[in-house]
mmCIF file of C-alpha atoms and ligand atoms in Angstrom:
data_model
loop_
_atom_site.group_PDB
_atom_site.id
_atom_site.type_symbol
_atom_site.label_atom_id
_atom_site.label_comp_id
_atom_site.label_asym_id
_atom_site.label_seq_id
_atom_site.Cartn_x
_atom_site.Cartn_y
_atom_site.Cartn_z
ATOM 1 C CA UNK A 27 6.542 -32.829 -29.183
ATOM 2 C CA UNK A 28 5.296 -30.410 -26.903
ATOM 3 C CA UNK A 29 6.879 -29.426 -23.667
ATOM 4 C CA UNK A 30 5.401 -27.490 -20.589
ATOM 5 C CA UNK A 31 8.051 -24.990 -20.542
ATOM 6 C CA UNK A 32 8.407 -23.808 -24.190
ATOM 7 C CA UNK A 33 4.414 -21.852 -22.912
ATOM 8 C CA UNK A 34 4.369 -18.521 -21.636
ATOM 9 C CA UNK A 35 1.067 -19.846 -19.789
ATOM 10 C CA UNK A 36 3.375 -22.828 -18.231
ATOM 11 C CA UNK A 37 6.076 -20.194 -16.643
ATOM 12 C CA UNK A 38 2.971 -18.016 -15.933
ATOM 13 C CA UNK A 39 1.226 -20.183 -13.797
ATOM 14 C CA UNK A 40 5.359 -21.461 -12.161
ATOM 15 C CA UNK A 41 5.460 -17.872 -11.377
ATOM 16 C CA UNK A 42 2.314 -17.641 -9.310
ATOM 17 C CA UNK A 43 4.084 -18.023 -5.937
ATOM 18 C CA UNK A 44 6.622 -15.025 -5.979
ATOM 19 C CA UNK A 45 3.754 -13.104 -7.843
ATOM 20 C CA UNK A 46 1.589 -13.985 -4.984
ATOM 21 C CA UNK A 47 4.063 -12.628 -2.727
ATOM 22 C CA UNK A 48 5.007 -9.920 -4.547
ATOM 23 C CA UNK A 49 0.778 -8.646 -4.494
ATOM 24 C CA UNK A 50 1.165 -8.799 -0.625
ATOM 25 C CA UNK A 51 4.240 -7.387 -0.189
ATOM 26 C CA UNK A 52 4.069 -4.013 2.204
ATOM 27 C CA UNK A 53 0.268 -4.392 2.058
ATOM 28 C CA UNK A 54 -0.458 -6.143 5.356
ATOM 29 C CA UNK A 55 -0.633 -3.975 8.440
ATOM 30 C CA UNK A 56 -0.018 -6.273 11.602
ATOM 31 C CA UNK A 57 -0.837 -3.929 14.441
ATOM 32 C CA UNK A 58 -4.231 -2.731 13.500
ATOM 33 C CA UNK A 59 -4.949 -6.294 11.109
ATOM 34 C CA UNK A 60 -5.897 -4.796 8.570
ATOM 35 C CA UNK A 61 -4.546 -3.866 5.239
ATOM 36 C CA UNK A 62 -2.792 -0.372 3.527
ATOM 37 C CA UNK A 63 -3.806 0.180 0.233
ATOM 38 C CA UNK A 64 -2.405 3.665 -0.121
ATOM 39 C CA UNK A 65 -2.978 3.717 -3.561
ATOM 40 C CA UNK A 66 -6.828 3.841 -3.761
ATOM 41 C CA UNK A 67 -6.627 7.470 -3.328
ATOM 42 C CA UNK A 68 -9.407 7.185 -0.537
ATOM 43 C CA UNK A 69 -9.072 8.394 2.820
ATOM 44 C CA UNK A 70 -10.633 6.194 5.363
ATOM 45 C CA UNK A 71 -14.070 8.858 6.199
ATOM 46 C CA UNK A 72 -14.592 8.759 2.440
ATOM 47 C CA UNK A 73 -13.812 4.685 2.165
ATOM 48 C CA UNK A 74 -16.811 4.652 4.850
ATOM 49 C CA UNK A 75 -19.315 6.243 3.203
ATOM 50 C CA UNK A 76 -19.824 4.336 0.263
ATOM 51 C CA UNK A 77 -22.721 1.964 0.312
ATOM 52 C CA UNK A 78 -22.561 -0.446 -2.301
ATOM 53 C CA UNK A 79 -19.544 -1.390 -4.811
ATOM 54 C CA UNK A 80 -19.970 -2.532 -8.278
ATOM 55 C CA UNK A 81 -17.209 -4.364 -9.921
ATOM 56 C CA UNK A 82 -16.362 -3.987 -13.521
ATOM 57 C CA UNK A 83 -14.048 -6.110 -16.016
ATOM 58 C CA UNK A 84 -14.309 -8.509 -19.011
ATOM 59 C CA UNK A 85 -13.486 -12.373 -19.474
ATOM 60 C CA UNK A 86 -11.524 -13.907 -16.299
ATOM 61 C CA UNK A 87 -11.416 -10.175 -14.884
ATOM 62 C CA UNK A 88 -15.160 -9.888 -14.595
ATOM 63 C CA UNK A 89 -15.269 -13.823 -12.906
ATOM 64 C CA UNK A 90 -12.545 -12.678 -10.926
ATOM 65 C CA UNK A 91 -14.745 -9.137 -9.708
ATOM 66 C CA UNK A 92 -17.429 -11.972 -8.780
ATOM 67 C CA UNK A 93 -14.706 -13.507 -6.264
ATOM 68 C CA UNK A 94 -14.132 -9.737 -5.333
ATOM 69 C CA UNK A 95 -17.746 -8.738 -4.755
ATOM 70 C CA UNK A 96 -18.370 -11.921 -2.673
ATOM 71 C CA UNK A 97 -15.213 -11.188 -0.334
ATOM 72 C CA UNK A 98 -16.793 -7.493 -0.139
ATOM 73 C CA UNK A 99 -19.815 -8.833 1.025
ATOM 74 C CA UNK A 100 -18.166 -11.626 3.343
ATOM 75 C CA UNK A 101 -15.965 -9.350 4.996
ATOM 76 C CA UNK A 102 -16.731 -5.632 4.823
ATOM 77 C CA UNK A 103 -20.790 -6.358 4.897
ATOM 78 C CA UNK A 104 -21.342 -3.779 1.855
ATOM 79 C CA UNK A 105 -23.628 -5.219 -0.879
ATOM 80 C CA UNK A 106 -21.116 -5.629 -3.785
ATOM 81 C CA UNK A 107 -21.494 -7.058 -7.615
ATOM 82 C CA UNK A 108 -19.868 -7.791 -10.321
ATOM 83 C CA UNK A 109 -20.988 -7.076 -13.878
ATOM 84 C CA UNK A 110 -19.677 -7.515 -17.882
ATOM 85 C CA UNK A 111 -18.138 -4.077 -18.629
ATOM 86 C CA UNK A 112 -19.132 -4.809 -21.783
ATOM 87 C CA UNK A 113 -22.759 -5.159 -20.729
ATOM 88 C CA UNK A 114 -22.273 -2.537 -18.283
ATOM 89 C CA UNK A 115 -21.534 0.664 -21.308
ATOM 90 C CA UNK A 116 -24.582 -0.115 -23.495
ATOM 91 C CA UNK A 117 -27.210 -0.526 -20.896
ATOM 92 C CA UNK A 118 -27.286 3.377 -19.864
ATOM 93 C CA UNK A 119 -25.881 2.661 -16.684
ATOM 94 C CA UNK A 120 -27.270 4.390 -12.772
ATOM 95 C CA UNK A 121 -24.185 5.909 -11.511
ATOM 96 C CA UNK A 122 -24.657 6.842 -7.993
ATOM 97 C CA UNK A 123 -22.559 8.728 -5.660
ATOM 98 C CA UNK A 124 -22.375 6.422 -2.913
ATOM 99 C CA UNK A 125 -21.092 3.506 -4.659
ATOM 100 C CA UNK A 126 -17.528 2.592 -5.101
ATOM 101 C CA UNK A 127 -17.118 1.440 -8.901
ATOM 102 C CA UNK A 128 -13.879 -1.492 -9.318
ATOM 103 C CA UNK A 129 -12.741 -1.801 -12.505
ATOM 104 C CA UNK A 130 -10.502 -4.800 -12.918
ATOM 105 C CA UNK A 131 -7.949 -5.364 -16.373
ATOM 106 C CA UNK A 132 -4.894 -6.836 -16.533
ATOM 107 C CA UNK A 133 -3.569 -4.916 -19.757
ATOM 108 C CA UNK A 134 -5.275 -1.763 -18.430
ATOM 109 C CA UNK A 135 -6.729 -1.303 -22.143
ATOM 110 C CA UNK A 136 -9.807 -3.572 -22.443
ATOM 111 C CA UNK A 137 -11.735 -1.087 -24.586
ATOM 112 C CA UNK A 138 -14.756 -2.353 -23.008
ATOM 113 C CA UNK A 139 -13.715 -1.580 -19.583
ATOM 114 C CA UNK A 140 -11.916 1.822 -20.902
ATOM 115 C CA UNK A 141 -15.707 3.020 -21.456
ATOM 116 C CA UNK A 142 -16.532 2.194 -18.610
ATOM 117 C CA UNK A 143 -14.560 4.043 -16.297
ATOM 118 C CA UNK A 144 -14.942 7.035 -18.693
ATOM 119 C CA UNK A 145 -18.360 6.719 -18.788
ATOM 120 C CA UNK A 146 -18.538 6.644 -14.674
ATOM 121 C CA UNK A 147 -16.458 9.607 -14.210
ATOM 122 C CA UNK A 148 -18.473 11.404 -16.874
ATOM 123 C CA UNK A 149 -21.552 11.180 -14.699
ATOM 124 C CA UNK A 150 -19.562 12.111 -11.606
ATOM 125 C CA UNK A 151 -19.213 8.764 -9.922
ATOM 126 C CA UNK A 152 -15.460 6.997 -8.176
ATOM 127 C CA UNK A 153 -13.829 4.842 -9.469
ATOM 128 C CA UNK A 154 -10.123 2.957 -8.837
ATOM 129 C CA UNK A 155 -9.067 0.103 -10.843
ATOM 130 C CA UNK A 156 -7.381 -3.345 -9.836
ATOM 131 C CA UNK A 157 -4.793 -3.028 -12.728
ATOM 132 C CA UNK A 158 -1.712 -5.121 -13.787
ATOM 133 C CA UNK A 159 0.073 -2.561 -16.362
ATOM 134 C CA UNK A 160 1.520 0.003 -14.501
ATOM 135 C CA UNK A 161 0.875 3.270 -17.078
ATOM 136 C CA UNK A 162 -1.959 2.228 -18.803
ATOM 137 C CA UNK A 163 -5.013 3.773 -20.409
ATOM 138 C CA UNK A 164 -7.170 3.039 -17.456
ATOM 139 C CA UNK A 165 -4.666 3.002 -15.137
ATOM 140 C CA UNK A 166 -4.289 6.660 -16.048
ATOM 141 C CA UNK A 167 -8.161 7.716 -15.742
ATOM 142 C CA UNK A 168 -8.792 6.572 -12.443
ATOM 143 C CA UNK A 169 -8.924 8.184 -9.224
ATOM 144 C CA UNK A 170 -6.677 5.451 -7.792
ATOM 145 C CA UNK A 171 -6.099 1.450 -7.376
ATOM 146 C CA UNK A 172 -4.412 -1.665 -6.868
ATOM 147 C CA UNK A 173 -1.627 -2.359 -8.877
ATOM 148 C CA UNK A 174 -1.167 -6.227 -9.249
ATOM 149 C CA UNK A 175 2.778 -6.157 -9.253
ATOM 150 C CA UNK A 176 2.321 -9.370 -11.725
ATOM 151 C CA UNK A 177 4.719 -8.750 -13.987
ATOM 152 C CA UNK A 178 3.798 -8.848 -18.074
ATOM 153 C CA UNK A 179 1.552 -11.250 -19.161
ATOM 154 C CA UNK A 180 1.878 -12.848 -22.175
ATOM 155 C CA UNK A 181 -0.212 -16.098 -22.893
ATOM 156 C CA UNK A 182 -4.004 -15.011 -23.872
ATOM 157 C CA UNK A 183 -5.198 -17.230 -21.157
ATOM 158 C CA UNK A 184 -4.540 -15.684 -17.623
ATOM 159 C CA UNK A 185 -2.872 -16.778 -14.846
ATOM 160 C CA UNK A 186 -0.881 -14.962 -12.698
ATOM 161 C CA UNK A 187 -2.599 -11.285 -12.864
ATOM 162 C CA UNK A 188 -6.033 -13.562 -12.322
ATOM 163 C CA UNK A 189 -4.917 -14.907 -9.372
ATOM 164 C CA UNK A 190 -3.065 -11.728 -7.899
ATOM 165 C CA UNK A 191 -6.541 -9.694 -9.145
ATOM 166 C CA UNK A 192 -8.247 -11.872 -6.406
ATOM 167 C CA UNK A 193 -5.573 -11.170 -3.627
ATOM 168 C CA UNK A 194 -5.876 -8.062 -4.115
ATOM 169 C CA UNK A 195 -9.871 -8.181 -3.929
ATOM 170 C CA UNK A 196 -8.945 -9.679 -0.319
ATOM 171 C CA UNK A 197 -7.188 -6.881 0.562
ATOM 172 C CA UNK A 198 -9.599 -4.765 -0.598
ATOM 173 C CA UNK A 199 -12.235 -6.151 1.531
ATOM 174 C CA UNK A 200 -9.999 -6.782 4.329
ATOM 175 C CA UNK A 201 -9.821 -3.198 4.331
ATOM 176 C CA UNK A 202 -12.869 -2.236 4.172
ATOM 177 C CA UNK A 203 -14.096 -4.877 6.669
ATOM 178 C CA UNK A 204 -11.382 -2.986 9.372
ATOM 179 C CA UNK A 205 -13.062 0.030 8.832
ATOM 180 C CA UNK A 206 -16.299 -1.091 9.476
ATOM 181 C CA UNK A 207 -17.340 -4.313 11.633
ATOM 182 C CA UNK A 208 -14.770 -6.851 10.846
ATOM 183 C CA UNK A 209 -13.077 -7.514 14.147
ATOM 184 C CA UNK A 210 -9.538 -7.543 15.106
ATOM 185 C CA UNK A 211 -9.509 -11.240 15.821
ATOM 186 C CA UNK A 212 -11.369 -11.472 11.778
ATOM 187 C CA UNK A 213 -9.160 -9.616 10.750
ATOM 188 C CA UNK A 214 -6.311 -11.621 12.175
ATOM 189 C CA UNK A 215 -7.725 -14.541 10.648
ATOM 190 C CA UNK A 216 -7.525 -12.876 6.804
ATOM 191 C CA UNK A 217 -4.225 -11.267 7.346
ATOM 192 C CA UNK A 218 -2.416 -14.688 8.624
ATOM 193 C CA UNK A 219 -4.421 -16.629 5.770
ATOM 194 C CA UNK A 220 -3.043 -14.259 3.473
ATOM 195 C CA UNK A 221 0.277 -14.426 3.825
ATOM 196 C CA UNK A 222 0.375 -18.017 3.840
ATOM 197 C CA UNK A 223 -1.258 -18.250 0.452
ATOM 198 C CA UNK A 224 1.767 -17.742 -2.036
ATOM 199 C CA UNK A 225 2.663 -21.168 -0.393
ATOM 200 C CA UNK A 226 -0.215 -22.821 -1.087
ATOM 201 C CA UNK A 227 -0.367 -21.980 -4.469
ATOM 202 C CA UNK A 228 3.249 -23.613 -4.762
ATOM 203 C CA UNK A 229 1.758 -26.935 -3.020
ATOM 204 C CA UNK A 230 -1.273 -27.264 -5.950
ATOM 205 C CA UNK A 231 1.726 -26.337 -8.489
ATOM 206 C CA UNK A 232 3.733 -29.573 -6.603
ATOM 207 C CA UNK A 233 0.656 -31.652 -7.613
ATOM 208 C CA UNK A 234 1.134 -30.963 -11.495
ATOM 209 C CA UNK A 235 1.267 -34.867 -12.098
ATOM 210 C CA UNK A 236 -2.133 -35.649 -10.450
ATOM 211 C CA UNK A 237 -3.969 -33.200 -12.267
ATOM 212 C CA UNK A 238 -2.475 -33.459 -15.640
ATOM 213 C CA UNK A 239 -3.244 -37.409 -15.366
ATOM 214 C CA UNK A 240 -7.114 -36.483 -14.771
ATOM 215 C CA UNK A 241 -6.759 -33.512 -17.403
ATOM 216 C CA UNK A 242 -6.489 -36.270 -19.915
ATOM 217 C CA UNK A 243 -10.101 -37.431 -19.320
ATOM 218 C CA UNK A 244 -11.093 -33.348 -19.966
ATOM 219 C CA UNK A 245 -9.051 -33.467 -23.313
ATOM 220 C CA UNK A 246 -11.276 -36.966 -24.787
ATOM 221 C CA UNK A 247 -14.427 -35.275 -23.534
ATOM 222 C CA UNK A 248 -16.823 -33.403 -25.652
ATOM 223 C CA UNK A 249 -18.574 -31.352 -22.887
ATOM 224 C CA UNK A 250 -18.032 -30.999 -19.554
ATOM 225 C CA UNK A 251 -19.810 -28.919 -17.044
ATOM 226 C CA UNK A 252 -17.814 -27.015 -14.035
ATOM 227 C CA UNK A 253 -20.031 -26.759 -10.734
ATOM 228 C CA UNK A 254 -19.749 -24.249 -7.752
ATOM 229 C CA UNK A 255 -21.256 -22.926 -5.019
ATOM 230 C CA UNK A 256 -21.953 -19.519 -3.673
ATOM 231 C CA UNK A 257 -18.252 -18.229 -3.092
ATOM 232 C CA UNK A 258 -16.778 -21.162 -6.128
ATOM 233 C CA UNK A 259 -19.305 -20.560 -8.306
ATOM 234 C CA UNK A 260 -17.648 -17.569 -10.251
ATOM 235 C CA UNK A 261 -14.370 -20.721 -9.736
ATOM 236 C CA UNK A 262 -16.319 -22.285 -12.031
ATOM 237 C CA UNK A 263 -16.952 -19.576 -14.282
ATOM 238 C CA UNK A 264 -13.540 -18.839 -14.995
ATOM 239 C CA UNK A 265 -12.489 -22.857 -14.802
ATOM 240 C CA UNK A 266 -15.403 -23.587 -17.628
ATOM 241 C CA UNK A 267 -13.950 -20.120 -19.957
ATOM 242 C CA UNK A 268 -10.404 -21.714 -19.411
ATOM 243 C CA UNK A 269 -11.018 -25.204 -20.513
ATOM 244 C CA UNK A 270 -13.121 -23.110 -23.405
ATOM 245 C CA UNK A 271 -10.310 -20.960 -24.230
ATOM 246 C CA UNK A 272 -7.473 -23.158 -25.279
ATOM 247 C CA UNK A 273 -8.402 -26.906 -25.342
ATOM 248 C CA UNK A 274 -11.656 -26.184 -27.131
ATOM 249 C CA UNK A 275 -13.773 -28.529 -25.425
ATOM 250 C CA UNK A 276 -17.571 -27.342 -24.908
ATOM 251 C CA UNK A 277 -17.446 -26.461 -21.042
ATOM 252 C CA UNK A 278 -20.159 -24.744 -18.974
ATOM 253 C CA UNK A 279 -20.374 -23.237 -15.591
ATOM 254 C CA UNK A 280 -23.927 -23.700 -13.238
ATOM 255 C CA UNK A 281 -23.899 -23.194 -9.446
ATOM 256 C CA UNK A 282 -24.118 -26.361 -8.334
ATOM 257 C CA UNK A 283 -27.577 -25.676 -6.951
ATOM 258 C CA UNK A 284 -28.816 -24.662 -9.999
ATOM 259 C CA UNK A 285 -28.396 -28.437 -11.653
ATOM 260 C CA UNK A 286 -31.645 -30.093 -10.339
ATOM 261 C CA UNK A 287 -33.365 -26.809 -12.494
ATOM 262 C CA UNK A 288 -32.245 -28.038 -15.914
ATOM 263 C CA UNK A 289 -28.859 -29.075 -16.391
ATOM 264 C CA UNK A 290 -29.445 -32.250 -15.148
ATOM 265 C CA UNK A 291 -30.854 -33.177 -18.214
ATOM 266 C CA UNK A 292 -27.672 -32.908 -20.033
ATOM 267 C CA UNK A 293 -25.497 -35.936 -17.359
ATOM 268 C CA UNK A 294 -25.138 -39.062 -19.102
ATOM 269 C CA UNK A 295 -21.742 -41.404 -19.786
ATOM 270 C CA UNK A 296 -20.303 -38.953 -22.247
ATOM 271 C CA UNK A 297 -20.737 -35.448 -19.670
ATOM 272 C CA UNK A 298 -17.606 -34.932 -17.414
ATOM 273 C CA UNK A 299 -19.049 -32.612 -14.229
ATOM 274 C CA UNK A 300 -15.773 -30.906 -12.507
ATOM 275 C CA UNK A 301 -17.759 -30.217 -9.038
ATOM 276 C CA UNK A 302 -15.984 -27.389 -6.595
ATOM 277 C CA UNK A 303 -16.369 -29.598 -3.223
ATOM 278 C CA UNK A 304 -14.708 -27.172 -0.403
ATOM 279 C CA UNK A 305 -14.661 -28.237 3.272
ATOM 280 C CA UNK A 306 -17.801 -25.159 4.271
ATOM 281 C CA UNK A 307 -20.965 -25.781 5.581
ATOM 282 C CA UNK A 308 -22.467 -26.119 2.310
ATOM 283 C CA UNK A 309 -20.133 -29.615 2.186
ATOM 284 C CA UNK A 310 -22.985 -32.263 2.554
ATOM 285 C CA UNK A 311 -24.792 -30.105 -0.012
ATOM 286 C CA UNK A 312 -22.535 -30.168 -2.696
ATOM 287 C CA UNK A 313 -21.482 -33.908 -2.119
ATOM 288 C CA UNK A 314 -24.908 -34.543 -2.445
ATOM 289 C CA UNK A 315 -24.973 -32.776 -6.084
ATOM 290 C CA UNK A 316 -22.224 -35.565 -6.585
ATOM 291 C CA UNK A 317 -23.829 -38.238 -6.011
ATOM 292 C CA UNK A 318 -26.684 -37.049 -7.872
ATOM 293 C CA UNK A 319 -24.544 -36.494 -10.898
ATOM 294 C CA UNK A 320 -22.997 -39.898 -10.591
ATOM 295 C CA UNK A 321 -26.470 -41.655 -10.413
ATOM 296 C CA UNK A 322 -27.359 -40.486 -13.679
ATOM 297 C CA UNK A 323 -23.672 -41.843 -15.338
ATOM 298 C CA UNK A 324 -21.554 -38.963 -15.452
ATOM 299 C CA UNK A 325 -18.394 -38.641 -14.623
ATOM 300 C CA UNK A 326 -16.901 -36.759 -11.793
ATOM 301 C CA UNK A 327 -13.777 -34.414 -11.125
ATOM 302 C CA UNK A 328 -13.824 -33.119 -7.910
ATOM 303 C CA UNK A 329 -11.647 -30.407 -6.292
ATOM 304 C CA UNK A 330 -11.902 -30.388 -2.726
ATOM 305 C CA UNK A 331 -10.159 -30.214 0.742
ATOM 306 C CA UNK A 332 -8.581 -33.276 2.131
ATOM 307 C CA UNK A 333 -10.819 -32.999 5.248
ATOM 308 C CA UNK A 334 -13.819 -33.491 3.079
ATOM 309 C CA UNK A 335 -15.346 -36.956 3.182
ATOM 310 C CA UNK A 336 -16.467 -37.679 0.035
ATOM 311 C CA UNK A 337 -17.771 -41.136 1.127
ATOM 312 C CA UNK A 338 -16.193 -43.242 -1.012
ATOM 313 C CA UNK A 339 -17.638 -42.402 -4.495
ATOM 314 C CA UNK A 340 -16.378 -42.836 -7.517
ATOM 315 C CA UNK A 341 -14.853 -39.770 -8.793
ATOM 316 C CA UNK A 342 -11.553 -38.353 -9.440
ATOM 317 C CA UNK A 343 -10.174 -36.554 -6.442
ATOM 318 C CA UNK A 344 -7.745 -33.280 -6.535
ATOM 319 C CA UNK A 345 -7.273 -31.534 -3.364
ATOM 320 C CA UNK A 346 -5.853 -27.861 -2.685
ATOM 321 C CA UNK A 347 -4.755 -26.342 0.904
ATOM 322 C CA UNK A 348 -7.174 -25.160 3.260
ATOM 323 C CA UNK A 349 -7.800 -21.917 3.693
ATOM 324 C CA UNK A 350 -9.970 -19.696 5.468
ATOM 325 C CA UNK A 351 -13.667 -19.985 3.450
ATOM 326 C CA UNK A 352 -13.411 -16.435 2.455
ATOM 327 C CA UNK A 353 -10.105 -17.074 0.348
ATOM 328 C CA UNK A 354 -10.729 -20.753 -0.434
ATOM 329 C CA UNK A 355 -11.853 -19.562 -3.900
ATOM 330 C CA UNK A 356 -8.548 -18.253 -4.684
ATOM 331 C CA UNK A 357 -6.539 -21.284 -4.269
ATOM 332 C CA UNK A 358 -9.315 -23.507 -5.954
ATOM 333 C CA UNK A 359 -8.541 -21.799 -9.561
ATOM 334 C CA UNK A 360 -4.682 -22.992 -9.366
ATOM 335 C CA UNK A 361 -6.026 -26.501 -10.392
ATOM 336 C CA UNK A 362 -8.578 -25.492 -12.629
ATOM 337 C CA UNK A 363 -5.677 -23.517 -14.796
ATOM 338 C CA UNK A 364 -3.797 -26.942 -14.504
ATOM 339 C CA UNK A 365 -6.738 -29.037 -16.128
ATOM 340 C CA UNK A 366 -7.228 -26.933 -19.205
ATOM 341 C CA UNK A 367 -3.395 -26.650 -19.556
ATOM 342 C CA UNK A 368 -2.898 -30.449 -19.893
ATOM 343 C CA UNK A 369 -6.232 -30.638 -21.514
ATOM 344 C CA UNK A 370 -4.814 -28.247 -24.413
ATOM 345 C CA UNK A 371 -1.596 -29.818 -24.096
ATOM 346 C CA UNK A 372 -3.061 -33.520 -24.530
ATOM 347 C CA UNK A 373 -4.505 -32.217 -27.649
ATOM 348 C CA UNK A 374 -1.809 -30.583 -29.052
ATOM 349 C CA UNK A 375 -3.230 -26.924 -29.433
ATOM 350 C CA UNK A 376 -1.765 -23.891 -29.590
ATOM 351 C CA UNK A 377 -1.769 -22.825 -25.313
ATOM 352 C CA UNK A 378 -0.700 -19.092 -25.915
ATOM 353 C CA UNK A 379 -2.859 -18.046 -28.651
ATOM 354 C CA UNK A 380 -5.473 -19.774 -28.894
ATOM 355 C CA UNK A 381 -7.450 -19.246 -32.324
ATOM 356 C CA UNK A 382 -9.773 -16.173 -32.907
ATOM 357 C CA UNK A 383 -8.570 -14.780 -29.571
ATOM 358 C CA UNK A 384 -6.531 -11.491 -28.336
ATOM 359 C CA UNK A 385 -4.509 -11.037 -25.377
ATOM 360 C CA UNK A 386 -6.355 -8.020 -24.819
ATOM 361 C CA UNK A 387 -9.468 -6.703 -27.060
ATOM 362 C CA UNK A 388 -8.576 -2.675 -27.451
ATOM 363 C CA UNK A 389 -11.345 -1.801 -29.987
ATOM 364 C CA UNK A 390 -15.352 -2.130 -29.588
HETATM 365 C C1 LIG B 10 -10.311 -10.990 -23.114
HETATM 366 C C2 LIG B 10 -9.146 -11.930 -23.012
HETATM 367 O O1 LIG B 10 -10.582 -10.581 -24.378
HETATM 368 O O2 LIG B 10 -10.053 -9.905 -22.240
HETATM 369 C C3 LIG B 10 -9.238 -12.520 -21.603
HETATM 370 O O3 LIG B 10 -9.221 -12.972 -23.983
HETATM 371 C C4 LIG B 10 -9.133 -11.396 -20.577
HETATM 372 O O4 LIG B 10 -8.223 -13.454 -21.380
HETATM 373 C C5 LIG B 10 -10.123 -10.262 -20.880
HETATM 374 O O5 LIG B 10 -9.419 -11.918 -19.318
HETATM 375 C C6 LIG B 10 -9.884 -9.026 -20.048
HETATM 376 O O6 LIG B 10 -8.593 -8.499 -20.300
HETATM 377 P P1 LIG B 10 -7.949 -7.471 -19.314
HETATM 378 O O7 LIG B 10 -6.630 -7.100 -19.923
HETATM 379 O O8 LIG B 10 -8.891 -6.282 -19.260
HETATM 380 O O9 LIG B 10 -7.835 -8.127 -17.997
#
């Protein structure tokens, strides 16, 4: 029999908290609220002038640079995306000066994103990476970056640098925001929301039991959609590849609004939805989806805040600690981490290697 701890992706996901911290750590400027992310290379005139920012990674890295281009936009007002490096090198890229090109990689030697970055410096444009390994192949070729201070990584399924990849887009935009319109009193807001998020993380860890018990309903089911909007819908992205990558079962991600334009069809008995239900003012909205789901037979896993009233319907409830709505997203993908883990571990698979996958893909 199984246990949790003989996983690398079990300890992984323990070791979220002090990774957390360890992200933060130095990075948070009190006095002007704001944070110092010395190692971008970028002096604040230059940080200014960029225009847009396009975010580049593969797998969880490129759902994570969707969290990161939706902080961007929340906080620093810059239009910011997030594409598939892998997309991004054979569609002959525009690479203009005034954007600010992320690349994001936990091993630092995604060949994929490798290209990328050469491929963007080849036609003259800037770009820093949000990297894990400390040395690595793109960690080398860029102008600067964020290094994620994660610690090695060894389960194929990530974790920790995932998570710290998305603090670190918080800084990022927390910085940017200062040096644009984000006010002190914002910027207050981010910084104290910040720092209290290592924490959190420990509380959804603390409610291992809960979610493992509904995880078992994910391991007997054959498909399952995950359901998010606007800031959770790349949450659901990278909650749908999880439950993909090592329990196997079919999973697919739609933003919630999205449903009543096809997927809908798919909801009967045998469909499991896990619907992203944050206290915002899109709330009523997505409770709504719900109860639209549930009318048609499916079943329902919702992850939500504890202030959210979900009116008494018939679903399976997990709840994560509050944040601010900008970094709500980063605590809701502790749970979804915990579902696919018990789901694989219900079913007996292989949790750190899961078949026909690498930790990190280095050729083409
Ligand atoms: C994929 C891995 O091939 O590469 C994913 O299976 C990972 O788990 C992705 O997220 C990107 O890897 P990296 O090292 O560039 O973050």
């Amino acid at each position: 029999e199984l246990t949790g701890h003989q996983h690398y992706m079990y300890k992984e996901m323990l070791e979220q908290p002090d990774k957390a911290a360890a992200v933060i750590r130095g990075r948070l400027d009190e006095r002007f609220a704001t944070a110092r992310l010395n190692g971008l290379n970028l002096s604040p005139k230059e940080l200014r002038a960029f225009r847009r920012v396009k975010i580049l990674g593969c797998g969880s890295a490129y759902y994570v640079g969707q969290i990161g281009a939706q902080l961007i936009e929340d906080l620093a007002r810059i239009p910011a995306d997030a594409e598939a490096a892998s997309e991004f090198r054979y569609r002959n890229p525009i690479i203009e000066p005034e954007t600010l090109y992320v690349v994001v990689s936990q091993s630092g030697e995604t060949a994929d994103t490798a290209f990328a970055v050469s491929e963007i410096k080849r036609k003259g444009g800037t770009v820093v990476a949000v990297v894990n390994a400390v040395g690595s192949t793109i960690a080398r070729e860029v102008h600067g970056g964020i290094y994620l201070h994660a610690g090695p990584e060894i389960a194929v399924a990530s974790t920790k640098a995932l998570t710290n990849m998305a603090i670190a887009f918080a800084m990022l935009a927390l910085h940017m925001g200062r040096l644009r319109d984000l006010s002190v009193a914002d910027g207050e807001r981010i910084l104290h929301a910040l720092k209290r998020i290592p924490e959190q993380i420990q509380q959804v860890l603390d409610n291992e039991p809960a979610i493992a018990e509904v995880a078992k309903a994910l391991a007997q089911a054959q498909n399952a959609f995950y359901i998010g909007r606007v800031r959770q819908y790349p949450v659901a992205r990278e909650g749908a590849q999880k439950l993909k990558e090592i329990s196997y079962v079919h999973a697919e991600a739609y933003p919630t609004s999205e449903l009543k334009h096809g997927p809908l069809a798919l909801i009967d008995e045998s469909m499991i939805t896990v619907a992203i239900v944050p206290d915002d003012d899109l709330t009523e909205r997505n409770v709504g989806a719900v109860q639209q789901v549930l009318a048609r037979g499916g079943q329902v896993v919702a992850l939500s805040h504890e202030s959210v009233d979900l009116q008494g319907l018939d679903v399976e409830r997990i709840d994560v600690p509050k944040s601010e709505p900008e970094l709500d997203p980063i605590l809701m993908v502790i749970p979804t981490q915990l579902l696919a883990y018990h789901a694989a571990l219900t079913l007996g698979y292989d949790i750190d290697k899961p078949r026909n996958l690498a930790k990190s893909v280095t050729v083409e």
